[in-house]
Amino acid sequence: DIQMTQSPSTLSASVGDRVTITCRASQSISSWLAWYQQKPGKAPKFLIYKASSLESGVPSRFSGSGSGTEFTLTISSLQPDDFATYYCQQYSSYPYTFGQGTKLEIK
Amino acid sequence: EVQLLESGGGLVQPGGSLKLSCAASGFTFSDYAMSWVRQAPGKGLEWVSNIKTNGVSTYYGDSVKGRFTISRDNSKNTLYLQMNSLRAEDTAVYYCAKRGVWEAFDSWGQGTLVTVSS
């Protein structure tokens, strides 16, 4: 199985900050990586597919990069609505696997 | 607008069975693969199962293989998850998710809670 490891597990930041979350795969997944945002008690929201393609309607302050085994999600200028938990997910091969999540907190 | 509405969750004893449903609307259901993803209380997301458009090709996570069965009825725009031999560790919110053109999960339902406890 492909293991997905996110870092950090928790990130404290302020409105207006630029933040980056890293996701590493235990083997190459090419660009078959997605990012999701989840708020407490809510379903995940789809943000990015194929590592760097922004889903329609997602603010342009979100961006993704990477290929192979190392990926990043960057939020260029944090907004109050962005404080949430973020998950990466590989869909290169079964079983599909998620990272453990990164909780983005208000500093 | 895509809508996915799960139902069928509840309290079940260990060793029991439960069948979840996911009613889809707002898109051509038969054109898209579908999935179940679960989240144990206070934990992260875990992929459970996929089914392709034809309903024949199915895939399962190791933790549910042999106990859970995914299926779909394209005439009813509905996805199912039959869960047998349930264990305490199956306690979770179960989400159905639509797999988009690029294969990621582009739409999610609101989830249904399954609690396995005596």
Coordinates of C-alpha atoms in Angstrom, one line a residue:
Chain A
D1 CA 0.0 0.0 0.0
I2 CA 1.1 3.6 -0.7
Q3 CA 1.6 5.5 2.6
M4 CA 0.8 9.3 2.5
T5 CA 2.5 11.4 5.1
Q6 CA 1.6 15.0 5.7
S7 CA 3.5 17.6 7.6
P8 CA 3.1 19.4 9.8
S9 CA 0.2 17.8 11.6
T10 CA -0.8 21.1 13.1
L11 CA 0.0 24.6 11.7
S12 CA -0.7 27.9 13.5
A13 CA -0.9 30.9 11.3
S14 CA -2.5 34.3 11.1
V15 CA -4.9 35.9 8.5
G16 CA -2.8 37.1 5.6
D17 CA 0.0 34.6 6.1
R18 CA 1.3 32.4 3.3
V19 CA 1.3 28.7 4.4
T20 CA 2.5 25.5 2.9
I21 CA 1.5 21.9 3.7
T22 CA 3.7 19.0 2.5
C23 CA 2.5 15.6 1.5
R24 CA 4.9 12.8 0.8
A25 CA 4.1 9.4 -0.8
S26 CA 6.0 6.2 0.0
Q27 CA 6.4 5.5 -3.7
S28 CA 5.9 7.5 -6.9
I29 CA 2.3 8.4 -7.7
S30 CA 3.1 10.6 -10.7
S31 CA 0.6 13.4 -10.4
W32 CA -2.4 11.4 -9.1
L33 CA -2.9 13.5 -6.0
A34 CA -5.9 15.4 -4.7
W35 CA -6.3 17.9 -1.8
Y36 CA -9.4 18.3 0.3
Q37 CA -10.5 20.8 3.0
Q38 CA -12.7 19.7 5.9
K39 CA -14.3 21.8 8.6
P40 CA -15.7 20.3 11.8
G41 CA -18.9 18.3 11.3
K42 CA -18.9 18.8 7.5
A43 CA -18.0 16.7 4.5
P44 CA -14.7 17.2 2.8
K45 CA -14.5 19.8 0.1
F46 CA -12.6 19.1 -3.1
L47 CA -9.8 21.6 -3.8
I48 CA -7.2 20.3 -6.2
Y49 CA -6.7 17.4 -8.6
K50 CA -3.8 16.0 -10.5
A51 CA -1.5 17.7 -8.0
S52 CA -1.8 21.2 -9.3
S53 CA -5.2 21.7 -11.1
L54 CA -7.6 23.9 -9.2
E55 CA -11.2 22.7 -9.0
S56 CA -13.7 25.2 -10.5
G57 CA -14.9 27.7 -7.9
V58 CA -11.9 27.3 -5.5
P59 CA -10.2 30.6 -4.8
S60 CA -7.0 31.2 -6.6
R61 CA -5.1 31.7 -3.4
F62 CA -5.0 27.9 -3.2
S63 CA -2.3 26.2 -5.3
G64 CA -0.8 22.8 -5.5
S65 CA 2.5 21.5 -6.9
G66 CA 4.7 18.5 -7.1
S67 CA 5.0 15.1 -8.8
G68 CA 6.4 11.7 -8.0
T69 CA 6.6 11.5 -4.2
E70 CA 6.6 15.1 -2.9
F71 CA 3.7 17.5 -3.1
T72 CA 2.7 20.8 -1.6
L73 CA -0.5 22.8 -1.0
T74 CA 0.0 26.5 -0.6
I75 CA -2.4 29.1 0.5
S76 CA -1.0 32.5 -0.6
S77 CA -2.8 34.8 1.9
L78 CA -4.9 33.1 4.6
Q79 CA -8.5 34.1 5.0
P80 CA -10.7 33.4 8.0
D81 CA -12.6 30.8 6.1
D82 CA -9.4 28.8 5.4
F83 CA -8.9 27.6 9.0
A84 CA -9.7 23.9 8.7
T85 CA -8.1 20.5 8.3
Y86 CA -6.5 19.6 5.0
Y87 CA -6.0 16.1 3.5
C88 CA -4.0 14.9 0.6
Q89 CA -5.1 11.7 -1.2
Q90 CA -3.4 9.5 -3.8
Y91 CA -5.5 7.8 -6.5
S92 CA -2.6 6.3 -8.4
S93 CA -3.3 2.7 -7.2
Y94 CA -5.6 0.7 -4.9
P95 CA -6.0 1.0 -2.0
Y96 CA -6.5 4.7 -2.3
T97 CA -4.9 6.4 0.7
F98 CA -5.2 9.7 2.5
G99 CA -2.7 11.6 4.5
Q100 CA -3.4 11.9 8.2
G101 CA -4.4 15.5 7.9
T102 CA -3.0 18.9 8.7
K103 CA -5.0 21.1 11.1
L104 CA -4.6 24.8 10.2
E105 CA -5.3 26.8 13.4
I106 CA -5.5 30.5 14.0
K107 CA -2.5 31.9 15.8
Chain B
E1 CA -26.2 21.0 -8.7
V2 CA -24.8 17.6 -7.6
Q3 CA -26.5 16.2 -4.6
L4 CA -25.6 13.0 -2.7
L5 CA -27.8 12.0 0.2
E6 CA -26.7 9.1 2.4
S7 CA -29.1 7.1 4.6
G8 CA -29.3 3.9 6.5
G9 CA -26.8 4.6 9.3
G10 CA -27.6 3.8 12.9
L11 CA -26.6 1.7 15.9
V12 CA -25.9 -2.0 15.3
Q13 CA -24.4 -4.7 17.5
P14 CA -21.0 -6.3 16.8
G15 CA -21.4 -9.0 14.2
G16 CA -24.5 -7.4 12.8
S17 CA -25.3 -6.0 9.3
L18 CA -26.4 -2.7 7.9
K19 CA -27.0 -1.4 4.4
L20 CA -26.2 2.2 3.4
S21 CA -27.8 4.0 0.5
C22 CA -26.7 7.1 -1.3
A23 CA -29.3 8.8 -3.6
A24 CA -27.7 10.9 -6.3
S25 CA -29.1 13.8 -8.3
G26 CA -27.9 16.7 -10.4
F27 CA -25.7 14.6 -12.7
T28 CA -25.9 11.6 -15.0
F29 CA -25.2 8.9 -12.3
S30 CA -24.5 6.1 -14.7
D31 CA -21.6 8.0 -16.3
Y32 CA -19.5 8.2 -13.1
A33 CA -17.6 5.8 -10.8
M34 CA -18.6 6.2 -7.2
S35 CA -17.0 5.6 -3.8
W36 CA -17.5 5.2 -0.1
V37 CA -15.1 6.9 2.3
R38 CA -15.4 6.8 6.1
Q39 CA -14.1 8.8 9.0
A40 CA -14.0 7.4 12.6
P41 CA -14.8 9.8 15.4
G42 CA -11.9 12.3 15.7
K43 CA -9.8 10.5 13.0
G44 CA -8.8 11.1 9.4
L45 CA -10.4 9.9 6.2
E46 CA -10.2 6.3 5.1
W47 CA -11.2 5.1 1.6
V48 CA -13.5 2.1 1.8
S49 CA -14.6 1.1 -1.7
N50 CA -15.0 2.0 -5.4
I51 CA -17.4 0.9 -8.0
K52 CA -17.1 1.6 -11.7
T53 CA -19.9 2.8 -14.0
N54 CA -20.9 -0.7 -15.1
G55 CA -21.3 -1.9 -11.5
V56 CA -19.2 -5.0 -12.2
S57 CA -15.7 -3.7 -11.3
T58 CA -15.4 -3.1 -7.6
Y59 CA -12.5 -2.4 -5.2
Y60 CA -12.2 -2.6 -1.4
G61 CA -9.8 -1.5 1.3
D62 CA -8.1 -4.3 3.2
S63 CA -10.0 -3.5 6.4
V64 CA -13.4 -4.2 4.8
K65 CA -12.6 -6.8 2.1
G66 CA -14.8 -9.8 2.4
R67 CA -17.3 -8.1 4.8
F68 CA -18.6 -5.1 2.8
T69 CA -20.1 -5.1 -0.7
I70 CA -20.6 -2.0 -2.9
S71 CA -23.2 -2.0 -5.5
R72 CA -25.3 0.5 -7.6
D73 CA -28.6 0.7 -9.3
N74 CA -28.2 3.1 -12.3
S75 CA -32.0 3.0 -12.9
K76 CA -32.5 4.4 -9.4
N77 CA -29.5 6.7 -9.3
T78 CA -28.5 5.0 -6.1
L79 CA -25.3 3.7 -4.6
Y80 CA -25.2 1.1 -1.8
L81 CA -22.9 -0.4 0.8
Q82 CA -23.9 -3.7 2.4
M83 CA -21.9 -4.1 5.6
N84 CA -21.7 -7.5 7.3
S85 CA -19.9 -8.8 10.3
L86 CA -19.6 -5.3 11.7
R87 CA -16.9 -4.6 14.3
A88 CA -16.5 -1.8 16.8
E89 CA -13.7 -0.3 14.5
D90 CA -16.2 0.1 11.7
T91 CA -17.8 2.9 13.8
A92 CA -17.6 6.0 11.6
V93 CA -19.3 8.6 9.5
Y94 CA -19.7 7.0 6.0
Y95 CA -19.6 9.4 3.0
C96 CA -20.5 8.6 -0.5
A97 CA -18.4 10.4 -3.1
K98 CA -18.6 11.0 -6.8
R99 CA -15.4 10.3 -8.7
G100 CA -14.9 13.1 -11.3
V101 CA -13.4 13.2 -14.7
W102 CA -9.9 13.3 -13.2
E103 CA -10.7 10.4 -10.8
A104 CA -10.6 12.4 -7.6
F105 CA -13.6 12.7 -5.3
D106 CA -15.2 15.9 -6.6
S107 CA -18.5 15.8 -4.7
W108 CA -19.4 14.4 -1.3
G109 CA -22.6 13.6 0.6
Q110 CA -23.2 14.9 4.1
G111 CA -22.4 11.5 5.6
T112 CA -24.3 8.9 7.7
L113 CA -23.1 7.7 11.1
V114 CA -22.7 4.0 11.8
T115 CA -22.1 3.0 15.4
V116 CA -21.2 -0.6 16.2
S117 CA -21.7 -1.2 19.9
S118 CA -23.4 -3.6 22.2

